[in-house]
């Protein structure tokens, strides 16, 4: 006679994934890649500042009308913002939890200290904190215009020129973009490794792509404050 | 050679430890690092002091028993095990710092000896093939492509010394666990338990209190057997496949 075998219901797949170090790291990798894609689009959009006020102001307006008449005015923008907020939150929470765990796993340091890993790798945690603080400043400066001297809604060109007319705004921006470059240099390759996309043959190519993306985004973003400082954009 | 050694001395698991300085003289450059420590211990025993405790067994670089952090590097300056590290890699008059593996999951037992049984429990959670796979002649019954055999062998080389955990700033056991997961998961004999193996071994690894991987690459640099860093990517791939597939 056979007896029915009953197995305890296992916890849900997503919960198990989130609780494991490998799964949490995958959440970090995916949310990081989402933000990276957004940054490429954001950087390309910024470059329109070089083609005059009408170009970038028109582009900003178009972003608000995108999806009409299916979406109402600004709906696309709010959907994108919700997605980005979720990505930032997932990235930050998993980074915080994993960092806590990592620090606890190595409670005592070696007496003989030597430099470990590359600069980009060692600065991931502090770099991430700098970027999070920068995002807050950046939104107050150029989205809500709370701390912007021009503060003209619908006129991003004028707001950008006004913002970078202050030296400290340029310093904040430049420091943050250098941190961003370092973060992506390690982060992109690390995400490929975490999601299992890396292997011995692809390793070099992935590192090259990571460096290329980091350089492209840093140079692209930095070109705007540099242009304002040098009077190319005024 | 005359050397100054600064060695971590700790009487027991809960006793406080500290670096203690010793002078050794008459060291031959052909001695292994462990033979140099043997020389020190003979002197200490003659003086009536406690010898420095350290793990060792085969002294041929294949058992994985020995291991200590020498001048901040797991197994010292050469890519080999401590027993196969020779004193010719040091200079006369050098000061050498010797410390145990440091990780929450590897508590110090005494001096340079740490408890690595956490590794045994990770292996016990899935680092094997349940069904008998036969004896040597039966191996020919299941053809294995050359590439696959090479990958499996490259990862089977892991001797479980723990240098990866000692070198990792997060005390992570990802390289160790990935070596066993890749070794068995690529082989046809290991395929039926492919998913449960990676899920159970990662769960066991996490339960032991090892840290996560931040892809610093310190582990693969320290590994005396050259387990490559992309092995961790291969285990991540297996884990995500097993969890989402």
Tab-separated table of C-alpha atoms in Angstrom:
chain	number	residue	atom	x	y	z
A	1	UNK	CA	0.000	0.000	0.000
A	2	UNK	CA	1.273	3.384	-0.859
A	3	UNK	CA	1.110	6.246	1.518
A	4	UNK	CA	0.769	9.790	0.438
A	5	UNK	CA	3.980	11.694	0.895
A	6	UNK	CA	3.523	15.184	2.100
A	7	UNK	CA	6.281	17.702	1.835
A	8	UNK	CA	6.283	21.012	3.625
A	9	UNK	CA	5.423	23.856	1.293
A	10	UNK	CA	8.695	25.552	0.443
A	11	UNK	CA	8.935	29.341	0.806
A	12	UNK	CA	8.209	31.259	-2.386
A	13	UNK	CA	10.944	31.485	-4.997
A	14	UNK	CA	11.228	35.250	-4.835
A	15	UNK	CA	11.481	35.297	-1.058
A	16	UNK	CA	14.213	32.624	-1.109
A	17	UNK	CA	16.055	34.601	-3.775
A	18	UNK	CA	15.808	37.849	-1.820
A	19	UNK	CA	17.058	36.152	1.371
A	20	UNK	CA	20.124	34.606	-0.275
A	21	UNK	CA	23.300	36.605	-0.848
A	22	UNK	CA	23.362	35.550	-4.509
A	23	UNK	CA	19.724	36.563	-5.090
A	24	UNK	CA	20.056	39.897	-3.295
A	25	UNK	CA	23.132	40.644	-5.377
A	26	UNK	CA	21.088	39.857	-8.507
A	27	UNK	CA	18.487	42.425	-7.396
A	28	UNK	CA	21.328	44.920	-7.064
A	29	UNK	CA	22.634	44.030	-10.518
A	30	UNK	CA	19.246	44.325	-12.266
A	31	UNK	CA	18.323	47.610	-10.535
A	32	UNK	CA	21.790	48.944	-11.373
A	33	UNK	CA	21.379	48.062	-15.038
A	34	UNK	CA	17.970	49.785	-15.113
A	35	UNK	CA	19.572	52.948	-13.760
A	36	UNK	CA	22.466	52.613	-16.193
A	37	UNK	CA	20.070	52.469	-19.169
A	38	UNK	CA	18.304	55.547	-17.837
A	39	UNK	CA	21.625	57.380	-17.470
A	40	UNK	CA	22.547	56.749	-21.105
A	41	UNK	CA	19.209	58.284	-22.187
A	42	UNK	CA	19.616	61.148	-19.690
A	43	UNK	CA	23.142	61.942	-20.907
A	44	UNK	CA	22.078	61.959	-24.566
A	45	UNK	CA	19.200	64.284	-23.658
A	46	UNK	CA	21.588	66.637	-21.839
A	47	UNK	CA	23.744	67.047	-24.951
A	48	UNK	CA	20.863	68.960	-26.584
A	49	UNK	CA	21.932	71.923	-24.443
A	50	UNK	CA	24.707	72.501	-27.015
A	51	UNK	CA	22.132	73.158	-29.748
A	52	UNK	CA	20.422	76.075	-28.070
A	53	UNK	CA	17.557	76.777	-25.661
A	54	UNK	CA	14.831	75.756	-28.118
A	55	UNK	CA	16.346	72.281	-28.621
A	56	UNK	CA	16.522	71.222	-24.992
A	57	UNK	CA	13.407	73.104	-23.856
A	58	UNK	CA	11.486	71.508	-26.698
A	59	UNK	CA	12.878	68.100	-25.785
A	60	UNK	CA	11.818	68.595	-22.159
A	61	UNK	CA	8.314	69.473	-23.324
A	62	UNK	CA	8.190	66.453	-25.637
A	63	UNK	CA	9.083	64.165	-22.700
A	64	UNK	CA	5.921	65.422	-20.982
A	65	UNK	CA	3.729	64.793	-23.990
A	66	UNK	CA	5.233	61.382	-24.764
A	67	UNK	CA	2.563	58.685	-25.093
A	68	UNK	CA	-0.302	61.096	-25.784
A	69	UNK	CA	-3.145	60.599	-26.319
A	70	UNK	CA	-2.848	57.148	-24.719
A	71	UNK	CA	-1.190	58.759	-21.692
A	72	UNK	CA	-2.107	62.128	-20.316
A	73	UNK	CA	0.345	65.050	-20.089
A	74	UNK	CA	3.361	64.090	-17.848
A	75	UNK	CA	2.093	60.555	-17.235
A	76	UNK	CA	5.037	58.975	-19.015
A	77	UNK	CA	7.397	61.023	-16.872
A	78	UNK	CA	5.704	59.930	-13.666
A	79	UNK	CA	5.763	56.272	-14.711
A	80	UNK	CA	9.485	56.568	-15.426
A	81	UNK	CA	10.029	58.312	-12.085
A	82	UNK	CA	8.171	55.541	-10.231
A	83	UNK	CA	10.317	52.910	-11.962
A	84	UNK	CA	13.516	54.787	-11.145
A	85	UNK	CA	12.487	55.260	-7.537
A	86	UNK	CA	11.882	51.514	-7.255
A	87	UNK	CA	15.299	50.812	-8.796
A	88	UNK	CA	17.083	53.245	-6.445
A	89	UNK	CA	15.270	51.766	-3.432
A	90	UNK	CA	16.015	48.139	-4.428
A	91	UNK	CA	19.658	48.996	-5.148
A	92	UNK	CA	20.101	50.885	-1.885
A	93	UNK	CA	18.336	48.389	0.373
A	94	UNK	CA	20.196	45.382	-1.051
A	95	UNK	CA	23.507	47.268	-0.871
A	96	UNK	CA	22.857	48.197	2.759
A	97	UNK	CA	21.843	44.675	3.787
A	98	UNK	CA	24.701	42.992	1.935
A	99	UNK	CA	27.239	45.487	3.329
A	100	UNK	CA	26.051	44.828	6.874
A	101	UNK	CA	26.472	41.108	6.271
A	102	UNK	CA	29.888	41.505	4.625
A	103	UNK	CA	31.251	43.609	7.481
A	104	UNK	CA	29.972	41.073	10.021
A	105	UNK	CA	31.615	38.219	8.103
A	106	UNK	CA	35.053	39.794	8.583
A	107	UNK	CA	34.947	41.162	12.153
A	108	UNK	CA	38.713	41.331	12.817
A	109	UNK	CA	41.118	43.029	10.456
A	110	UNK	CA	44.586	41.820	9.569
A	111	UNK	CA	47.393	43.509	11.464
A	112	UNK	CA	49.456	43.592	8.278
A	113	UNK	CA	47.409	45.803	5.965
A	114	UNK	CA	48.010	46.130	2.276
A	115	UNK	CA	46.071	47.806	-0.505
A	116	UNK	CA	43.357	45.534	-1.814
A	117	UNK	CA	41.473	45.609	-5.123
A	118	UNK	CA	41.176	48.563	-7.502
A	119	UNK	CA	40.159	52.084	-6.503
A	120	UNK	CA	36.776	51.691	-8.229
A	121	UNK	CA	36.087	48.458	-6.321
A	122	UNK	CA	37.087	49.857	-2.946
A	123	UNK	CA	34.961	52.983	-3.340
A	124	UNK	CA	31.681	51.282	-4.328
A	125	UNK	CA	30.023	51.795	-0.931
A	126	UNK	CA	31.066	55.405	-0.275
A	127	UNK	CA	30.639	56.209	-3.957
A	128	UNK	CA	27.075	54.929	-3.735
A	129	UNK	CA	26.364	57.128	-0.701
A	130	UNK	CA	27.792	60.171	-2.544
A	131	UNK	CA	25.580	59.403	-5.548
A	132	UNK	CA	22.460	59.020	-3.377
A	133	UNK	CA	23.115	62.420	-1.767
A	134	UNK	CA	23.777	63.912	-5.189
A	135	UNK	CA	20.430	62.633	-6.517
A	136	UNK	CA	18.657	64.562	-3.722
A	137	UNK	CA	20.581	67.757	-4.537
A	138	UNK	CA	20.081	67.262	-8.274
A	139	UNK	CA	16.292	66.926	-7.946
A	140	UNK	CA	16.089	69.985	-5.686
A	141	UNK	CA	18.252	71.924	-8.160
A	142	UNK	CA	16.862	70.995	-11.571
A	143	UNK	CA	13.516	69.195	-11.079
A	144	UNK	CA	11.706	70.924	-8.222
A	145	UNK	CA	13.948	74.002	-8.746
A	146	UNK	CA	13.843	74.589	-4.956
A	147	UNK	CA	17.513	75.632	-4.793
A	148	UNK	CA	17.804	76.925	-8.365
A	149	UNK	CA	18.472	80.675	-8.808
A	150	UNK	CA	16.447	80.907	-12.050
A	151	UNK	CA	13.665	78.455	-11.104
A	152	UNK	CA	11.715	78.766	-14.329
A	153	UNK	CA	9.479	75.724	-14.871
A	154	UNK	CA	9.561	74.545	-18.482
A	155	UNK	CA	12.880	76.298	-19.172
A	156	UNK	CA	15.595	73.715	-18.382
A	157	UNK	CA	18.197	75.581	-20.499
A	158	UNK	CA	17.943	78.724	-18.380
A	159	UNK	CA	17.870	76.655	-15.170
A	160	UNK	CA	21.017	74.735	-16.169
A	161	UNK	CA	22.924	77.929	-16.982
A	162	UNK	CA	21.777	79.514	-13.721
A	163	UNK	CA	22.693	76.439	-11.656
A	164	UNK	CA	26.208	76.097	-13.051
A	165	UNK	CA	26.733	79.828	-12.632
A	166	UNK	CA	27.424	78.972	-8.969
A	167	UNK	CA	30.874	77.460	-8.308
A	168	UNK	CA	29.655	75.063	-5.619
A	169	UNK	CA	27.018	73.630	-7.929
A	170	UNK	CA	29.781	72.794	-10.424
A	171	UNK	CA	31.950	71.239	-7.689
A	172	UNK	CA	29.072	69.049	-6.439
A	173	UNK	CA	28.277	67.965	-9.987
A	174	UNK	CA	31.869	67.198	-10.987
A	175	UNK	CA	32.585	65.171	-7.820
A	176	UNK	CA	29.359	63.213	-8.287
A	177	UNK	CA	30.061	62.452	-11.957
A	178	UNK	CA	33.592	61.208	-11.142
A	179	UNK	CA	32.054	58.977	-8.471
A	180	UNK	CA	29.512	57.818	-11.061
A	181	UNK	CA	32.249	56.858	-13.510
A	182	UNK	CA	34.066	54.804	-10.887
A	183	UNK	CA	30.801	53.205	-9.750
A	184	UNK	CA	29.934	52.104	-13.293
A	185	UNK	CA	33.493	50.950	-14.028
A	186	UNK	CA	33.203	48.277	-11.345
A	187	UNK	CA	29.408	48.014	-11.299
A	188	UNK	CA	28.750	47.059	-14.910
A	189	UNK	CA	31.281	44.231	-14.973
A	190	UNK	CA	30.193	43.156	-11.500
A	191	UNK	CA	26.553	43.004	-12.633
A	192	UNK	CA	27.540	40.753	-15.539
A	193	UNK	CA	29.391	38.512	-13.093
A	194	UNK	CA	26.441	38.484	-10.658
A	195	UNK	CA	23.883	37.645	-13.329
A	196	UNK	CA	26.091	34.844	-14.621
A	197	UNK	CA	26.756	36.505	-17.970
A	198	UNK	CA	30.529	36.419	-17.524
A	199	UNK	CA	32.898	33.614	-18.468
A	200	UNK	CA	36.624	33.322	-19.152
A	201	UNK	CA	36.237	34.327	-22.816
A	202	UNK	CA	34.005	37.368	-22.207
A	203	UNK	CA	35.825	38.684	-19.144
A	204	UNK	CA	38.126	41.113	-20.997
A	205	UNK	CA	35.400	42.369	-23.333
A	206	UNK	CA	33.022	43.025	-20.425
A	207	UNK	CA	35.696	44.993	-18.566
A	208	UNK	CA	36.348	47.048	-21.714
A	209	UNK	CA	32.628	47.767	-22.130
A	210	UNK	CA	32.422	48.780	-18.447
A	211	UNK	CA	35.332	51.204	-18.885
A	212	UNK	CA	33.835	52.539	-22.118
A	213	UNK	CA	30.422	53.132	-20.541
A	214	UNK	CA	31.984	54.789	-17.488
A	215	UNK	CA	34.120	57.097	-19.626
A	216	UNK	CA	31.309	57.936	-22.070
A	217	UNK	CA	28.822	58.810	-19.316
A	218	UNK	CA	31.324	60.796	-17.235
A	219	UNK	CA	32.568	62.834	-20.205
A	220	UNK	CA	29.031	63.329	-21.545
A	221	UNK	CA	27.632	64.551	-18.230
A	222	UNK	CA	30.690	66.694	-17.391
A	223	UNK	CA	30.565	68.453	-20.759
A	224	UNK	CA	27.526	70.485	-19.619
A	225	UNK	CA	28.963	72.238	-16.511
A	226	UNK	CA	32.302	72.655	-18.342
A	227	UNK	CA	30.463	74.314	-21.254
A	228	UNK	CA	28.666	76.687	-18.864
A	229	UNK	CA	31.891	77.484	-16.988
A	230	UNK	CA	33.775	78.225	-20.206
A	231	UNK	CA	30.921	80.281	-21.650
A	232	UNK	CA	30.172	77.915	-24.546
A	233	UNK	CA	26.638	77.593	-23.176
A	234	UNK	CA	25.234	80.833	-21.736
B	1	UNK	CA	69.125	33.821	6.922
B	2	UNK	CA	68.150	35.738	10.036
B	3	UNK	CA	64.529	36.790	10.294
B	4	UNK	CA	62.207	38.674	12.614
B	5	UNK	CA	58.806	37.014	12.877
B	6	UNK	CA	55.719	38.702	14.225
B	7	UNK	CA	53.253	35.877	14.862
B	8	UNK	CA	49.662	35.970	16.111
B	9	UNK	CA	49.589	34.099	19.431
B	10	UNK	CA	46.248	33.168	20.936
B	11	UNK	CA	46.004	30.541	23.686
B	12	UNK	CA	42.454	29.420	22.893
B	13	UNK	CA	39.214	30.270	21.077
B	14	UNK	CA	38.070	32.818	23.641
B	15	UNK	CA	41.490	34.025	24.803
B	16	UNK	CA	42.694	37.433	23.634
B	17	UNK	CA	45.443	37.271	21.024
B	18	UNK	CA	48.292	39.512	19.982
B	19	UNK	CA	51.284	39.680	17.670
B	20	UNK	CA	54.425	38.367	19.354
B	21	UNK	CA	57.926	39.018	18.000
B	22	UNK	CA	60.485	36.209	17.593
B	23	UNK	CA	63.985	36.097	16.102
B	24	UNK	CA	65.060	33.063	14.082
B	25	UNK	CA	68.530	32.488	12.730
B	26	UNK	CA	70.269	29.902	10.572
B	27	UNK	CA	67.320	29.617	8.157
B	28	UNK	CA	68.224	28.037	4.816
B	29	UNK	CA	66.667	29.610	1.692
B	30	UNK	CA	65.718	26.049	0.639
B	31	UNK	CA	63.495	25.539	3.687
B	32	UNK	CA	59.758	25.746	3.265
B	33	UNK	CA	57.860	28.306	5.334
B	34	UNK	CA	56.579	25.494	7.569
B	35	UNK	CA	60.111	24.120	8.090
B	36	UNK	CA	61.138	27.607	9.149
B	37	UNK	CA	58.289	27.574	11.700
B	38	UNK	CA	59.406	24.064	12.788
B	39	UNK	CA	62.854	25.540	13.504
B	40	UNK	CA	61.250	28.282	15.589
B	41	UNK	CA	59.100	25.733	17.442
B	42	UNK	CA	62.119	23.533	18.278
B	43	UNK	CA	63.735	26.562	19.868
B	44	UNK	CA	60.547	27.470	21.740
B	45	UNK	CA	60.162	23.898	23.050
B	46	UNK	CA	63.835	23.809	24.151
B	47	UNK	CA	63.256	27.053	26.044
B	48	UNK	CA	60.154	25.558	27.637
B	49	UNK	CA	57.754	27.884	25.778
B	50	UNK	CA	54.554	26.907	23.988
B	51	UNK	CA	55.238	26.124	20.308
B	52	UNK	CA	53.283	28.049	17.663
B	53	UNK	CA	50.249	25.958	16.655
B	54	UNK	CA	49.580	25.665	12.909
B	55	UNK	CA	47.792	23.191	10.641
B	56	UNK	CA	49.734	21.053	8.189
B	57	UNK	CA	49.576	17.593	6.712
B	58	UNK	CA	50.956	16.464	3.347
B	59	UNK	CA	53.423	19.344	2.905
B	60	UNK	CA	53.186	18.662	-0.835
B	61	UNK	CA	50.649	21.372	-1.681
B	62	UNK	CA	47.744	18.996	-2.313
B	63	UNK	CA	45.878	18.443	0.964
B	64	UNK	CA	44.779	21.984	1.836
B	65	UNK	CA	45.528	21.636	5.551
B	66	UNK	CA	48.100	24.397	5.885
B	67	UNK	CA	47.422	28.054	5.443
B	68	UNK	CA	48.288	31.321	7.129
B	69	UNK	CA	48.299	34.965	6.134
B	70	UNK	CA	51.904	36.019	5.530
B	71	UNK	CA	52.559	39.762	5.204
B	72	UNK	CA	48.865	40.330	4.528
B	73	UNK	CA	48.624	37.692	1.787
B	74	UNK	CA	46.960	34.290	2.126
B	75	UNK	CA	49.756	31.689	1.713
B	76	UNK	CA	52.299	34.511	1.309
B	77	UNK	CA	53.882	36.204	-1.690
B	78	UNK	CA	53.855	33.241	-4.107
B	79	UNK	CA	50.811	31.606	-5.682
B	80	UNK	CA	51.129	28.337	-3.776
B	81	UNK	CA	50.291	26.744	-0.454
B	82	UNK	CA	52.245	27.762	2.648
B	83	UNK	CA	54.023	24.371	2.718
B	84	UNK	CA	55.323	24.945	-0.809
B	85	UNK	CA	56.404	28.523	-0.135
B	86	UNK	CA	60.173	28.575	0.179
B	87	UNK	CA	62.294	30.940	2.202
B	88	UNK	CA	64.215	32.041	-0.907
B	89	UNK	CA	61.270	34.373	-1.578
B	90	UNK	CA	62.308	36.359	1.503
B	91	UNK	CA	65.457	38.375	2.170
B	92	UNK	CA	67.890	38.049	5.044
B	93	UNK	CA	66.841	40.439	7.818
B	94	UNK	CA	63.179	40.597	6.732
B	95	UNK	CA	60.384	41.098	9.227
B	96	UNK	CA	57.511	38.747	8.414
B	97	UNK	CA	53.965	39.086	9.778
B	98	UNK	CA	52.128	35.775	10.242
B	99	UNK	CA	48.409	35.739	11.055
B	100	UNK	CA	45.597	33.175	10.974
B	101	UNK	CA	42.809	33.189	8.340
B	102	UNK	CA	40.378	35.904	9.422
B	103	UNK	CA	36.646	35.329	8.955
B	104	UNK	CA	33.632	35.109	11.248
B	105	UNK	CA	32.938	31.631	9.834
B	106	UNK	CA	36.529	30.495	10.587
B	107	UNK	CA	36.954	31.020	14.356
B	108	UNK	CA	40.526	30.824	15.683
B	109	UNK	CA	41.171	27.617	17.625
B	110	UNK	CA	44.721	28.440	18.694
B	111	UNK	CA	47.496	30.662	17.297
B	112	UNK	CA	47.374	30.101	13.518
B	113	UNK	CA	44.847	27.229	13.608
B	114	UNK	CA	41.285	28.072	12.554
B	115	UNK	CA	38.161	25.908	12.482
B	116	UNK	CA	37.260	25.363	8.825
B	117	UNK	CA	34.478	22.830	9.439
B	118	UNK	CA	32.052	25.346	7.883
B	119	UNK	CA	33.507	24.184	4.547
B	120	UNK	CA	32.688	20.557	5.419
B	121	UNK	CA	29.086	21.513	6.112
B	122	UNK	CA	28.843	23.309	2.736
B	123	UNK	CA	30.153	20.163	1.001
B	124	UNK	CA	27.778	18.051	3.112
B	125	UNK	CA	24.809	20.055	1.819
B	126	UNK	CA	25.320	18.993	-1.816
B	127	UNK	CA	28.954	18.739	-2.845
B	128	UNK	CA	28.641	15.107	-3.902
B	129	UNK	CA	26.751	12.801	-6.277
B	130	UNK	CA	24.162	10.714	-4.421
B	131	UNK	CA	23.896	7.735	-6.793
B	132	UNK	CA	26.883	5.375	-7.018
B	133	UNK	CA	28.602	6.246	-10.294
B	134	UNK	CA	30.619	3.043	-10.522
B	135	UNK	CA	34.311	2.308	-10.428
B	136	UNK	CA	37.037	3.322	-12.868
B	137	UNK	CA	36.009	1.130	-15.845
B	138	UNK	CA	32.430	2.490	-15.671
B	139	UNK	CA	33.765	5.978	-16.322
B	140	UNK	CA	34.070	5.062	-19.999
B	141	UNK	CA	30.378	4.180	-20.181
B	142	UNK	CA	29.395	7.849	-19.966
B	143	UNK	CA	31.157	9.891	-22.622
B	144	UNK	CA	32.222	13.332	-21.404
B	145	UNK	CA	33.347	15.909	-23.959
B	146	UNK	CA	36.967	17.018	-23.519
B	147	UNK	CA	36.017	20.668	-22.802
B	148	UNK	CA	33.595	19.583	-20.090
B	149	UNK	CA	36.126	17.222	-18.534
B	150	UNK	CA	38.703	20.026	-18.519
B	151	UNK	CA	36.279	22.455	-16.841
B	152	UNK	CA	35.320	19.850	-14.237
B	153	UNK	CA	38.942	19.042	-13.518
B	154	UNK	CA	39.975	22.691	-13.289
B	155	UNK	CA	37.380	23.133	-10.541
B	156	UNK	CA	38.009	19.762	-8.873
B	157	UNK	CA	41.505	21.053	-8.135
B	158	UNK	CA	40.154	23.061	-5.163
B	159	UNK	CA	41.767	21.697	-1.988
B	160	UNK	CA	39.504	23.608	0.406
B	161	UNK	CA	42.380	25.441	2.116
B	162	UNK	CA	40.252	28.555	2.713
B	163	UNK	CA	42.674	31.083	1.217
B	164	UNK	CA	39.761	32.558	-0.792
B	165	UNK	CA	37.819	33.310	2.400
B	166	UNK	CA	40.937	34.662	4.126
B	167	UNK	CA	41.740	36.989	1.217
B	168	UNK	CA	38.170	38.232	0.699
B	169	UNK	CA	37.398	41.564	2.389
B	170	UNK	CA	33.894	40.171	3.024
B	171	UNK	CA	34.997	36.745	4.287
B	172	UNK	CA	33.013	35.225	1.428
B	173	UNK	CA	33.123	31.533	0.460
B	174	UNK	CA	31.810	32.093	-3.068
B	175	UNK	CA	34.942	30.855	-4.870
B	176	UNK	CA	35.127	27.680	-2.763
B	177	UNK	CA	31.426	26.914	-3.220
B	178	UNK	CA	31.500	27.734	-6.935
B	179	UNK	CA	34.466	25.383	-7.473
B	180	UNK	CA	32.447	22.418	-6.200
B	181	UNK	CA	29.178	23.481	-7.866
B	182	UNK	CA	30.852	23.912	-11.265
B	183	UNK	CA	32.925	20.722	-10.880
B	184	UNK	CA	29.845	18.547	-10.348
B	185	UNK	CA	27.186	20.492	-12.289
B	186	UNK	CA	28.988	20.310	-15.639
B	187	UNK	CA	29.366	16.521	-15.498
B	188	UNK	CA	26.597	14.165	-16.694
B	189	UNK	CA	26.806	12.275	-13.388
B	190	UNK	CA	26.129	15.510	-11.509
B	191	UNK	CA	23.340	16.748	-13.780
B	192	UNK	CA	20.293	15.170	-12.040
B	193	UNK	CA	21.023	17.032	-8.804
B	194	UNK	CA	22.176	20.188	-10.556
B	195	UNK	CA	19.443	22.494	-9.212
B	196	UNK	CA	19.132	21.183	-5.666
B	197	UNK	CA	22.937	21.113	-5.326
B	198	UNK	CA	23.451	24.801	-6.070
B	199	UNK	CA	20.419	25.903	-4.050
B	200	UNK	CA	21.396	23.843	-0.993
B	201	UNK	CA	25.084	24.745	-1.132
B	202	UNK	CA	24.388	28.484	-1.426
B	203	UNK	CA	21.897	28.213	1.465
B	204	UNK	CA	24.498	26.350	3.573
B	205	UNK	CA	27.142	28.924	2.679
B	206	UNK	CA	24.857	31.784	3.766
B	207	UNK	CA	23.864	29.953	6.959
B	208	UNK	CA	27.530	29.653	8.005
B	209	UNK	CA	27.849	33.457	8.110
B	210	UNK	CA	30.156	33.941	5.145
B	211	UNK	CA	29.850	37.327	3.456
B	212	UNK	CA	28.538	38.039	-0.024
B	213	UNK	CA	30.588	38.541	-3.172
B	214	UNK	CA	31.539	42.082	-4.191
B	215	UNK	CA	33.665	40.858	-7.105
B	216	UNK	CA	36.917	42.277	-5.780
B	217	UNK	CA	38.781	39.279	-7.196
B	218	UNK	CA	41.016	38.858	-4.124
B	219	UNK	CA	39.974	35.193	-3.825
B	220	UNK	CA	41.077	34.146	-7.303
B	221	UNK	CA	44.366	36.017	-6.844
B	222	UNK	CA	45.072	34.156	-3.607
B	223	UNK	CA	43.900	30.692	-4.737
B	224	UNK	CA	46.902	28.320	-4.838
B	225	UNK	CA	45.064	26.122	-7.341
B	226	UNK	CA	44.069	28.904	-9.733
B	227	UNK	CA	40.271	28.548	-9.511
B	228	UNK	CA	39.265	31.419	-11.854
B	229	UNK	CA	36.998	34.332	-10.877
B	230	UNK	CA	34.426	33.617	-13.665
B	231	UNK	CA	33.602	30.399	-11.738
B	232	UNK	CA	31.601	32.618	-9.396
B	233	UNK	CA	29.639	33.880	-12.418
B	234	UNK	CA	29.015	30.268	-13.406
B	235	UNK	CA	27.629	29.485	-9.944
B	236	UNK	CA	25.457	32.636	-10.017
B	237	UNK	CA	24.111	31.454	-13.385
B	238	UNK	CA	23.362	27.991	-11.967
B	239	UNK	CA	21.692	29.505	-8.907
B	240	UNK	CA	19.468	31.884	-10.873
B	241	UNK	CA	18.593	29.100	-13.330
B	242	UNK	CA	17.688	26.770	-10.454
B	243	UNK	CA	15.652	29.435	-8.647
B	244	UNK	CA	13.822	31.032	-11.578
B	245	UNK	CA	13.804	28.214	-14.133
